[in-house]
C-alpha cells in the first residue's frame, strides 16, 4: 500500500489560495476515482475537488473555513497501488527487494536516529490553535514546544503562524544574546550626544469607531464578498487606472435584434440578447489591437495568443463572478450566444468548473442591465483592460444627411473603457474603444443569422 497526497489544484490565473468550505468525505470512507472529496471557494468560483486515485481517506489536514494555498496537501488517501508516497520519514515503507546498499544505508540511519537522545515528543494536535502541516513539521524538526508555538504572534490571515513566522522564531531562538560588559556600557554612554530637545512620539493612528444605533442592523460580509473586496483593492494598488468613454449609436442593432430574436429562439432554443453582439465587436477590436490583449509580469509584457473574454455575471447574493469564453474570436454569433447563455445560467446556479473562470485576457461587464448609463470598472488582474456596457436609451439626436441635418430619435449607449496606464497609453486605450464603437455603428441591418 502507499499514500497519495491530494493537493489543492490551481483554481485560476492569479488565484493563490482558497477557503475550504466543506468536507464531502470522512476519514475511513472509500473513495472512487474522480469522487469529490472536499469543496473550496475563491473570489472567482466555488468548486468541488475530485480524487485522482482510488483508495481510503486516512487523514484530513485542514478544517472547514481554513485558507489553503495552491499546491498544499489537503488530504491523504491510502491506495492499493504504488503511487506518489507521502515523504514523511515515519510513514516511509522499506521494500525488502531494494538494493542491499540502500537497505544498509537506511538501517544505519535508523540505528543512528535511535541513538540520539531526543526531547520529549510534542503532540501538536493537543493545542486548540490551528497550524499548517508545514509549520508543525518545522516546529517538530527544530524542537519548538507547543507552548513556544502558541506564543508566536502570527502574521498570516486571522493571526495564523506562517512559515516565515516560525523560521524567524527559530532563527532568533538560535542566536545567542550578547553580554554587554559594564565598561562597554560606559563607553557607549559617553559617545551618545546630548539632545537639546526631545520630540513627543507621534500617537498611533486610531480608526474612528462607528457609532451604532439600536435600529442599526449588522450584516457580516460574506466569505466571497471579502475575497472580491481584496481582489478589487489589490487591482487598484497594482494598476494605474484611467478611463475613456464614447457614445455609440446602436439603432441598427436594436432594429436587427427585434427582427430576429423570436425566430432565433424558435430555431436554437436560446434567447438572443445584445451581449453576444457586443462580445463579437470586442473580440474583433482585440484582434486589431493585440496590445490590449496582454498581461504584465514585473517589467515584462505578456502578449496573449488567444482571445478569452471574461463576462462579469451578477449572482443572486449581490456578488460577481467572471466566467470566460475561450477563443471568442473564433465563434460565430450563434456560437457566441450559446456560450454566453450557458455560462450565465451555470454561474447563477453555482455550477461552473474551475477551468471556466481562468485564463481570461480581457473582461466585459454590463452595467446597463441595472440601468446605469456608464461606469468606471476596476481591472480584473492580471489583465490590462475592462469594458463597461451602459444602458441603451432612446435619445433625440442630430442626424447628418447629404441634404442637411435633422433631429431624430436614436437608440444610444455609452461604452466605458478602464485600462492600465502603466502599459496602455491614452492613444491605444481610446483607439480601442473607438474601434469597438465603429463595429457596432456599422452593423449590417440585413445580416443573416
Short mmCIF file of C-alpha atoms in Angstrom, two decimals:
data_model
loop_
_atom_site.label_atom_id
_atom_site.label_comp_id
_atom_site.label_asym_id
_atom_site.label_seq_id
_atom_site.Cartn_x
_atom_site.Cartn_y
_atom_site.Cartn_z
CA UNK A 1 0.00 0.00 0.00
CA UNK A 2 1.02 3.61 -0.49
CA UNK A 3 -0.33 7.00 0.40
CA UNK A 4 -1.36 9.68 -2.07
CA UNK A 5 -1.28 13.41 -1.32
CA UNK A 6 -4.40 15.15 -2.62
CA UNK A 7 -3.31 18.75 -3.16
CA UNK A 8 -5.23 21.96 -3.81
CA UNK A 9 -5.12 22.41 -7.61
CA UNK A 10 -4.60 25.67 -9.46
CA UNK A 11 -8.05 27.28 -9.48
CA UNK A 12 -7.41 30.10 -11.91
CA UNK A 13 -4.89 32.66 -13.03
CA UNK A 14 -3.74 34.91 -10.15
CA UNK A 15 -5.56 32.70 -7.60
CA UNK A 16 -3.04 31.67 -4.93
CA UNK A 17 -5.34 30.35 -2.22
CA UNK A 18 -8.83 29.10 -1.49
CA UNK A 19 -11.11 28.60 1.50
CA UNK A 20 -12.16 25.08 2.47
CA UNK A 21 -15.96 25.24 2.70
CA UNK A 22 -16.88 21.61 3.41
CA UNK A 23 -15.63 18.03 3.53
CA UNK A 24 -17.59 15.62 1.32
CA UNK A 25 -15.76 12.55 2.64
CA UNK A 26 -14.83 11.49 6.16
CA UNK A 27 -11.78 9.58 7.41
CA UNK A 28 -12.32 5.88 6.68
CA UNK A 29 -14.57 6.49 3.66
CA UNK A 30 -13.83 4.59 0.46
CA UNK A 31 -13.08 6.91 -2.44
CA UNK A 32 -13.52 6.13 -6.11
CA UNK A 33 -11.62 7.80 -8.95
CA UNK A 34 -12.99 11.33 -9.57
CA UNK A 35 -15.11 11.23 -6.40
CA UNK A 36 -15.38 14.78 -4.95
CA UNK A 37 -13.53 14.86 -1.63
CA UNK A 38 -13.96 18.46 -0.47
CA UNK A 39 -15.36 21.82 -1.59
CA UNK A 40 -13.40 25.06 -1.85
CA UNK A 41 -14.19 28.66 -2.70
CA UNK A 42 -12.19 31.52 -4.19
CA UNK A 43 -13.14 35.03 -5.23
CA UNK A 44 -13.97 33.58 -8.64
CA UNK A 45 -15.67 30.24 -8.18
CA UNK A 46 -16.94 27.62 -5.74
CA UNK A 47 -15.86 24.13 -6.76
CA UNK A 48 -15.52 20.50 -5.72
CA UNK A 49 -12.06 18.92 -5.77
CA UNK A 50 -12.14 15.30 -7.01
CA UNK A 51 -9.78 12.47 -6.11
CA UNK A 52 -7.14 11.48 -8.63
CA UNK A 53 -6.93 7.92 -7.24
CA UNK A 54 -9.00 5.16 -5.67
CA UNK A 55 -8.50 4.32 -2.02
CA UNK A 56 -9.49 5.18 1.55
CA UNK A 57 -9.34 8.64 3.14
CA UNK A 58 -6.96 8.31 6.09
CA UNK A 59 -6.21 11.90 7.04
CA UNK A 60 -7.67 15.40 6.69
CA UNK A 61 -5.06 18.13 7.08
CA UNK A 62 -7.33 21.18 7.14
CA UNK A 63 -10.59 22.19 8.78
CA UNK A 64 -13.62 23.93 7.32
CA UNK A 65 -13.01 27.70 6.84
CA UNK A 66 -9.23 27.21 6.71
CA UNK A 67 -7.40 29.13 3.97
CA UNK A 68 -5.26 26.79 1.84
CA UNK A 69 -2.52 27.77 -0.60
CA UNK A 70 -2.43 26.28 -4.09
CA UNK A 71 -0.24 23.17 -4.08
CA UNK A 72 -0.68 22.40 -0.38
CA UNK A 73 -1.68 18.85 0.58
CA UNK A 74 -5.27 18.82 1.85
CA UNK A 75 -5.92 15.10 2.36
CA UNK A 76 -4.09 11.77 2.47
CA UNK A 77 -5.60 8.81 0.61
CA UNK A 78 -4.33 5.27 1.16
CA UNK A 79 -4.19 3.32 -2.08
CA UNK A 80 -3.52 -0.26 -3.12
CA UNK A 81 -1.03 0.55 -5.89
CA UNK A 82 2.34 2.28 -5.98
CA UNK A 83 1.52 5.97 -6.27
CA UNK A 84 3.28 9.09 -5.05
CA UNK A 85 4.08 8.26 -1.42
CA UNK A 86 3.93 10.75 1.41
CA UNK A 87 7.50 11.78 2.09
CA UNK A 88 7.27 11.55 5.85
CA UNK A 89 10.13 9.55 7.33
CA UNK A 90 7.84 7.91 9.88
CA UNK A 91 5.43 6.85 7.11
CA UNK A 92 8.03 5.53 4.65
CA UNK A 93 7.88 1.83 3.83
CA UNK A 94 11.13 -0.07 3.12
CA UNK A 95 10.81 -2.75 0.47
CA UNK A 96 12.72 -5.98 1.16
CA UNK A 97 13.53 -6.13 -2.54
CA UNK A 98 15.57 -2.91 -2.51
CA UNK A 99 19.27 -2.94 -3.33
CA UNK A 100 21.43 -4.24 -0.41
CA UNK A 101 23.39 -0.98 -0.34
CA UNK A 102 20.20 1.07 0.03
CA UNK A 103 18.89 -1.17 2.82
CA UNK A 104 22.21 -0.93 4.63
CA UNK A 105 22.19 2.87 4.47
CA UNK A 106 18.60 3.00 5.75
CA UNK A 107 19.42 0.58 8.58
CA UNK A 108 22.40 2.73 9.62
CA UNK A 109 20.24 5.87 9.57
CA UNK A 110 17.62 4.16 11.73
CA UNK A 111 20.25 2.96 14.23
CA UNK A 112 21.84 6.43 14.41
CA UNK A 113 18.46 8.07 14.90
CA UNK A 114 17.63 5.65 17.71
CA UNK A 115 20.88 6.54 19.49
CA UNK A 116 20.09 10.25 19.57
CA UNK A 117 18.64 11.42 22.89
CA UNK A 118 15.63 13.41 21.70
CA UNK A 119 13.47 15.89 23.53
CA UNK A 120 10.05 14.69 24.68
CA UNK A 121 7.72 14.12 21.74
CA UNK A 122 5.34 17.03 21.29
CA UNK A 123 1.72 16.33 20.37
CA UNK A 124 0.90 19.41 18.31
CA UNK A 125 -2.68 18.26 17.86
CA UNK A 126 -3.24 18.91 21.57
CA UNK A 127 -3.27 22.67 21.03
CA UNK A 128 -6.53 24.43 20.19
CA UNK A 129 -4.81 26.77 17.70
CA UNK A 130 -4.60 25.85 14.00
CA UNK A 131 -1.18 25.25 12.44
CA UNK A 132 -0.49 24.13 8.89
CA UNK A 133 1.33 20.80 8.38
CA UNK A 134 4.40 22.72 7.19
CA UNK A 135 4.58 24.82 10.38
CA UNK A 136 4.12 21.70 12.54
CA UNK A 137 6.92 19.87 10.71
CA UNK A 138 9.32 22.81 11.15
CA UNK A 139 8.42 23.06 14.84
CA UNK A 140 9.00 19.34 15.27
CA UNK A 141 12.37 19.39 13.47
CA UNK A 142 13.58 22.46 15.38
CA UNK A 143 12.39 21.27 18.79
CA UNK A 144 9.86 24.07 19.29
CA UNK A 145 7.47 23.15 22.09
CA UNK A 146 3.69 23.59 21.98
CA UNK A 147 3.94 26.44 24.50
CA UNK A 148 6.52 28.23 22.35
CA UNK A 149 4.47 27.70 19.21
CA UNK A 150 1.33 29.09 20.85
CA UNK A 151 3.28 32.16 21.96
CA UNK A 152 4.39 33.11 18.43
CA UNK A 153 2.46 36.08 17.03
CA UNK A 154 1.29 35.05 13.57
CA UNK A 155 1.27 37.43 10.60
CA UNK A 156 -0.97 35.27 8.40
CA UNK A 157 -4.70 35.52 7.91
CA UNK A 158 -6.67 35.51 11.16
CA UNK A 159 -3.35 35.61 13.04
CA UNK A 160 -2.16 32.23 11.76
CA UNK A 161 1.52 31.36 12.16
CA UNK A 162 3.16 31.24 8.72
CA UNK A 163 6.33 29.53 7.53
CA UNK A 164 8.17 32.87 7.78
CA UNK A 165 6.97 33.39 11.38
CA UNK A 166 8.23 30.01 12.59
CA UNK A 167 11.56 30.33 10.75
CA UNK A 168 12.16 33.81 12.19
CA UNK A 169 11.37 32.49 15.66
CA UNK A 170 13.79 29.59 15.24
CA UNK A 171 16.50 31.95 13.96
CA UNK A 172 16.06 34.32 16.92
CA UNK A 173 15.98 31.40 19.32
CA UNK A 174 19.27 30.04 18.00
CA UNK A 175 21.03 33.43 18.06
CA UNK A 176 22.87 33.84 21.40
CA UNK A 177 22.31 37.13 23.16
CA UNK A 178 25.44 39.25 23.53
CA UNK A 179 26.52 40.06 27.09
CA UNK A 180 27.39 43.74 27.46
CA UNK A 181 30.19 44.41 29.91
CA UNK A 182 29.99 47.38 32.25
CA UNK A 183 32.99 49.09 30.57
CA UNK A 184 31.30 48.78 27.14
CA UNK A 185 28.10 50.31 28.50
CA UNK A 186 30.03 53.30 29.93
CA UNK A 187 31.84 53.79 26.60
CA UNK A 188 28.60 53.77 24.68
CA UNK A 189 27.00 56.25 27.07
CA UNK A 190 29.96 58.63 26.62
CA UNK A 191 29.53 58.56 22.83
CA UNK A 192 25.82 59.41 22.87
CA UNK A 193 25.36 63.13 22.06
CA UNK A 194 23.19 65.29 24.26
CA UNK A 195 19.88 66.11 22.59
CA UNK A 196 18.68 69.59 23.36
CA UNK A 197 15.03 68.94 22.56
CA UNK A 198 13.13 65.70 22.52
CA UNK A 199 10.14 65.40 20.20
CA UNK A 200 7.00 63.86 21.55
CA UNK A 201 6.36 60.46 19.98
CA UNK A 202 3.58 60.52 17.42
CA UNK A 203 0.40 58.87 18.58
CA UNK A 204 -0.64 55.79 16.70
CA UNK A 205 -3.41 56.35 14.19
CA UNK A 206 -6.70 55.29 15.70
CA UNK A 207 -9.53 54.37 13.36
CA UNK A 208 -12.73 56.20 14.32
CA UNK A 209 -15.29 53.97 15.94
CA UNK A 210 -18.64 53.97 14.16
CA UNK A 211 -21.50 54.87 16.44
CA UNK A 212 -24.33 52.35 16.36
CA UNK A 213 -27.99 52.99 16.98
CA UNK A 214 -30.38 50.40 18.35
CA UNK A 215 -32.17 50.29 14.98
CA UNK A 216 -28.97 49.57 13.01
CA UNK A 217 -28.57 46.11 11.52
CA UNK A 218 -25.15 44.43 11.48
CA UNK A 219 -24.59 42.36 8.31
CA UNK A 220 -21.34 40.35 8.19
CA UNK A 221 -19.56 40.42 4.84
CA UNK A 222 -19.73 37.01 3.17
CA UNK A 223 -16.61 34.96 2.53
CA UNK A 224 -16.90 35.53 -1.23
CA UNK A 225 -17.52 39.23 -0.64
CA UNK A 226 -14.29 39.51 1.36
CA UNK A 227 -12.32 37.77 -1.39
CA UNK A 228 -13.80 40.03 -4.08
CA UNK A 229 -13.06 43.11 -1.97
CA UNK A 230 -9.42 42.07 -1.60
CA UNK A 231 -9.16 41.38 -5.34
CA UNK A 232 -10.52 44.86 -6.12
CA UNK A 233 -8.24 46.65 -3.62
CA UNK A 234 -5.22 44.74 -4.93
CA UNK A 235 -6.12 45.72 -8.50
CA UNK A 236 -6.30 49.43 -7.69
CA UNK A 237 -3.00 49.16 -5.80
CA UNK A 238 -1.38 47.38 -8.78
CA UNK A 239 -2.62 49.22 -11.88
CA UNK A 240 -2.74 52.89 -12.78
CA UNK A 241 -6.41 53.06 -13.76
CA UNK A 242 -7.51 55.54 -16.43
CA UNK A 243 -10.79 55.68 -18.36
CA UNK A 244 -12.04 56.58 -21.83
CA UNK A 245 -15.75 56.99 -22.71
CA UNK A 246 -17.59 57.01 -26.02
CA UNK A 247 -21.24 57.24 -27.05
CA UNK A 248 -22.44 54.73 -29.62
CA UNK A 249 -25.48 54.76 -31.90
CA UNK A 250 -26.86 51.19 -31.79
CA UNK A 251 -30.16 51.87 -33.55
CA UNK A 252 -29.42 49.36 -36.33
CA UNK A 253 -28.51 46.68 -33.78
CA UNK A 254 -31.74 47.23 -31.82
CA UNK A 255 -33.81 47.04 -35.01
CA UNK A 256 -31.98 43.92 -36.24
CA UNK A 257 -32.31 42.10 -32.90
CA UNK A 258 -36.02 42.88 -32.59
CA UNK A 259 -36.46 41.40 -36.05
CA UNK A 260 -34.59 38.13 -35.32
CA UNK A 261 -34.99 37.35 -31.61
CA UNK A 262 -38.22 35.31 -31.92
CA UNK A 263 -37.06 33.23 -34.90
CA UNK A 264 -33.70 32.68 -33.17
CA UNK A 265 -35.33 31.35 -30.01
CA UNK A 266 -37.68 29.11 -32.01
CA UNK A 267 -34.78 27.70 -34.03
CA UNK A 268 -31.99 27.49 -31.43
CA UNK A 269 -33.92 27.29 -28.17
CA UNK A 270 -31.79 30.19 -26.92
CA UNK A 271 -32.50 33.85 -26.17
CA UNK A 272 -30.81 36.37 -28.43
CA UNK A 273 -29.54 39.18 -26.20
CA UNK A 274 -27.34 42.16 -27.06
CA UNK A 275 -24.36 40.67 -25.18
CA UNK A 276 -23.08 38.33 -27.94
CA UNK A 277 -23.17 41.23 -30.41
CA UNK A 278 -21.04 43.38 -28.09
CA UNK A 279 -18.68 40.47 -27.36
CA UNK A 280 -18.17 39.89 -31.07
CA UNK A 281 -17.22 43.55 -31.52
CA UNK A 282 -14.76 43.42 -28.59
CA UNK A 283 -13.12 40.25 -29.95
CA UNK A 284 -12.65 41.90 -33.37
CA UNK A 285 -11.15 45.01 -31.77
CA UNK A 286 -8.72 42.90 -29.71
CA UNK A 287 -7.53 41.23 -32.93
CA UNK A 288 -6.90 44.67 -34.40
CA UNK A 289 -5.18 45.93 -31.23
CA UNK A 290 -3.38 42.90 -29.73
CA UNK A 291 -1.54 45.07 -27.19
CA UNK A 292 -4.86 45.33 -25.33
CA UNK A 293 -4.85 41.53 -25.04
CA UNK A 294 -1.85 41.37 -22.70
CA UNK A 295 -0.81 40.89 -19.09
CA UNK A 296 2.02 42.47 -17.11
CA UNK A 297 4.62 40.49 -15.17
CA UNK A 298 7.05 42.88 -13.49
CA UNK A 299 8.91 44.64 -16.31
CA UNK A 300 7.63 42.23 -18.97
CA UNK A 301 4.51 42.42 -21.13
CA UNK A 302 2.98 39.03 -21.93
CA UNK A 303 1.18 39.16 -25.27
CA UNK A 304 -1.62 36.58 -25.25
CA UNK A 305 -2.14 34.35 -28.29
CA UNK A 306 -5.76 33.52 -27.51
CA UNK A 307 -8.61 35.98 -27.05
CA UNK A 308 -10.50 34.75 -23.96
CA UNK A 309 -13.29 37.12 -22.96
CA UNK A 310 -14.46 37.26 -19.35
CA UNK A 311 -18.05 38.34 -18.78
CA UNK A 312 -18.89 39.70 -15.35
CA UNK A 313 -22.06 37.98 -14.12
CA UNK A 314 -24.14 39.14 -11.16
CA UNK A 315 -25.20 36.48 -8.66
CA UNK A 316 -28.36 36.38 -6.55
CA UNK A 317 -26.43 37.29 -3.37
CA UNK A 318 -25.08 40.50 -4.94
CA UNK A 319 -21.60 39.14 -5.65
CA UNK A 320 -20.00 38.88 -9.08
CA UNK A 321 -18.29 36.04 -10.92
CA UNK A 322 -16.41 36.16 -14.23
CA UNK A 323 -16.80 33.08 -16.45
CA UNK A 324 -14.55 33.07 -19.51
CA UNK A 325 -15.43 32.49 -23.19
CA UNK A 326 -12.34 30.78 -24.62
CA UNK A 327 -11.17 31.69 -28.15
CA UNK A 328 -14.06 34.15 -28.51
CA UNK A 329 -12.73 35.48 -31.83
CA UNK A 330 -13.30 32.05 -33.42
CA UNK A 331 -17.02 31.88 -32.59
CA UNK A 332 -19.80 32.97 -34.92
CA UNK A 333 -22.72 34.90 -33.48
CA UNK A 334 -24.80 31.77 -32.82
CA UNK A 335 -21.89 30.08 -31.05
CA UNK A 336 -21.22 33.23 -29.03
CA UNK A 337 -24.87 33.46 -27.95
CA UNK A 338 -24.96 29.80 -26.87
CA UNK A 339 -21.69 30.09 -24.92
CA UNK A 340 -22.84 33.24 -23.12
CA UNK A 341 -26.25 31.84 -22.18
CA UNK A 342 -24.75 28.57 -20.96
CA UNK A 343 -22.08 30.22 -18.79
CA UNK A 344 -24.53 32.77 -17.36
CA UNK A 345 -27.06 30.10 -16.31
CA UNK A 346 -24.46 27.82 -14.74
CA UNK A 347 -22.77 30.76 -13.00
CA UNK A 348 -26.02 31.70 -11.27
CA UNK A 349 -26.59 28.06 -10.31
CA UNK A 350 -23.04 27.73 -8.92
CA UNK A 351 -22.21 25.02 -11.46
CA UNK A 352 -19.10 26.47 -13.10
CA UNK A 353 -15.93 24.39 -13.35
CA UNK A 354 -12.60 25.88 -12.20
CA UNK A 355 -11.20 25.99 -15.75
CA UNK A 356 -14.19 28.10 -16.85
CA UNK A 357 -13.15 31.08 -14.73
CA UNK A 358 -9.45 31.24 -15.56
CA UNK A 359 -7.16 32.32 -18.40
CA UNK A 360 -9.27 35.36 -19.28
CA UNK A 361 -7.42 38.00 -21.29
CA UNK A 362 -9.99 40.84 -21.31
CA UNK A 363 -13.26 41.42 -19.42
CA UNK A 364 -16.63 42.93 -20.34
CA UNK A 365 -19.20 43.97 -17.73
CA UNK A 366 -22.78 45.05 -18.47
CA UNK A 367 -23.67 47.81 -16.03
CA UNK A 368 -26.56 48.80 -18.30
CA UNK A 369 -28.55 45.77 -17.21
CA UNK A 370 -29.06 47.59 -13.89
CA UNK A 371 -29.96 50.91 -15.56
CA UNK A 372 -26.54 52.59 -15.29
CA UNK A 373 -25.62 54.87 -18.19
CA UNK A 374 -21.90 54.26 -17.76
CA UNK A 375 -19.38 53.21 -15.10
CA UNK A 376 -15.69 53.10 -14.24
CA UNK A 377 -14.98 49.38 -13.77
CA UNK A 378 -11.93 48.06 -11.95
CA UNK A 379 -9.50 45.97 -14.00
CA UNK A 380 -9.64 42.21 -13.45
CA UNK A 381 -5.98 41.40 -12.71
CA UNK A 382 -3.71 40.37 -14.35
CA UNK A 383 -5.49 41.80 -17.40
CA UNK A 384 -4.92 45.39 -18.54
CA UNK A 385 -8.40 46.41 -19.66
CA UNK A 386 -12.13 46.08 -18.94
CA UNK A 387 -15.13 47.45 -20.86
CA UNK A 388 -18.42 48.51 -19.24
CA UNK A 389 -21.59 48.49 -21.37
CA UNK A 390 -24.10 51.18 -20.44
CA UNK A 391 -27.88 51.10 -20.76
CA UNK A 392 -29.40 51.52 -24.23
CA UNK A 393 -31.63 54.61 -24.28
CA UNK A 394 -33.73 56.36 -26.85
CA UNK A 395 -32.46 59.93 -27.19
CA UNK A 396 -33.08 62.89 -29.54
CA UNK A 397 -30.02 63.13 -31.80
CA UNK A 398 -28.72 65.21 -34.66
CA UNK A 399 -28.73 63.04 -37.79
CA UNK A 400 -26.46 64.15 -40.61
CA UNK A 401 -27.83 63.64 -44.12
CA UNK A 402 -26.49 64.72 -47.53
CA UNK A 403 -29.28 67.27 -47.89
CA UNK A 404 -28.96 68.63 -44.34
CA UNK A 405 -29.20 67.77 -40.65
CA UNK A 406 -32.35 66.93 -38.73
CA UNK A 407 -33.37 65.76 -35.24
CA UNK A 408 -34.41 62.14 -34.82
CA UNK A 409 -34.93 59.51 -32.15
CA UNK A 410 -31.97 57.11 -31.94
CA UNK A 411 -31.00 54.24 -29.62
CA UNK A 412 -27.68 55.10 -27.97
CA UNK A 413 -25.41 53.81 -25.23
CA UNK A 414 -22.09 54.65 -23.57
CA UNK A 415 -19.01 52.42 -23.55
CA UNK A 416 -16.63 52.93 -20.61
CA UNK A 417 -13.11 51.58 -21.01
CA UNK A 418 -10.79 51.25 -17.96
CA UNK A 419 -7.19 50.37 -18.78
CA UNK A 420 -3.81 50.03 -17.11
CA UNK A 421 -1.91 53.25 -17.83
CA UNK A 422 1.40 51.57 -16.96
CA UNK A 423 1.39 49.82 -20.34
CA UNK A 424 -1.64 51.21 -22.23
CA UNK A 425 -1.35 54.86 -23.18
CA UNK A 426 -4.29 57.15 -23.89
CA UNK A 427 -3.96 56.75 -27.65
CA UNK A 428 -4.23 52.95 -27.58
CA UNK A 429 -6.98 52.97 -24.96
CA UNK A 430 -9.03 55.49 -26.95
CA UNK A 431 -8.44 53.87 -30.36
CA UNK A 432 -9.51 50.51 -29.00
CA UNK A 433 -12.85 51.74 -27.66
CA UNK A 434 -13.42 53.79 -30.84
CA UNK A 435 -12.91 50.61 -32.90
CA UNK A 436 -15.50 48.75 -30.81
CA UNK A 437 -17.93 51.64 -31.38
CA UNK A 438 -17.24 51.66 -35.14
CA UNK A 439 -18.02 47.93 -35.42
CA UNK A 440 -21.33 48.44 -33.60
CA UNK A 441 -22.41 51.51 -35.57
CA UNK A 442 -21.57 49.79 -38.88
CA UNK A 443 -23.87 46.85 -38.07
CA UNK A 444 -25.47 45.39 -41.21
CA UNK A 445 -29.21 45.51 -40.68
CA UNK A 446 -29.62 42.87 -43.42
CA UNK A 447 -27.19 40.42 -41.80
CA UNK A 448 -28.34 36.80 -41.88
CA UNK A 449 -28.30 34.83 -38.65
#
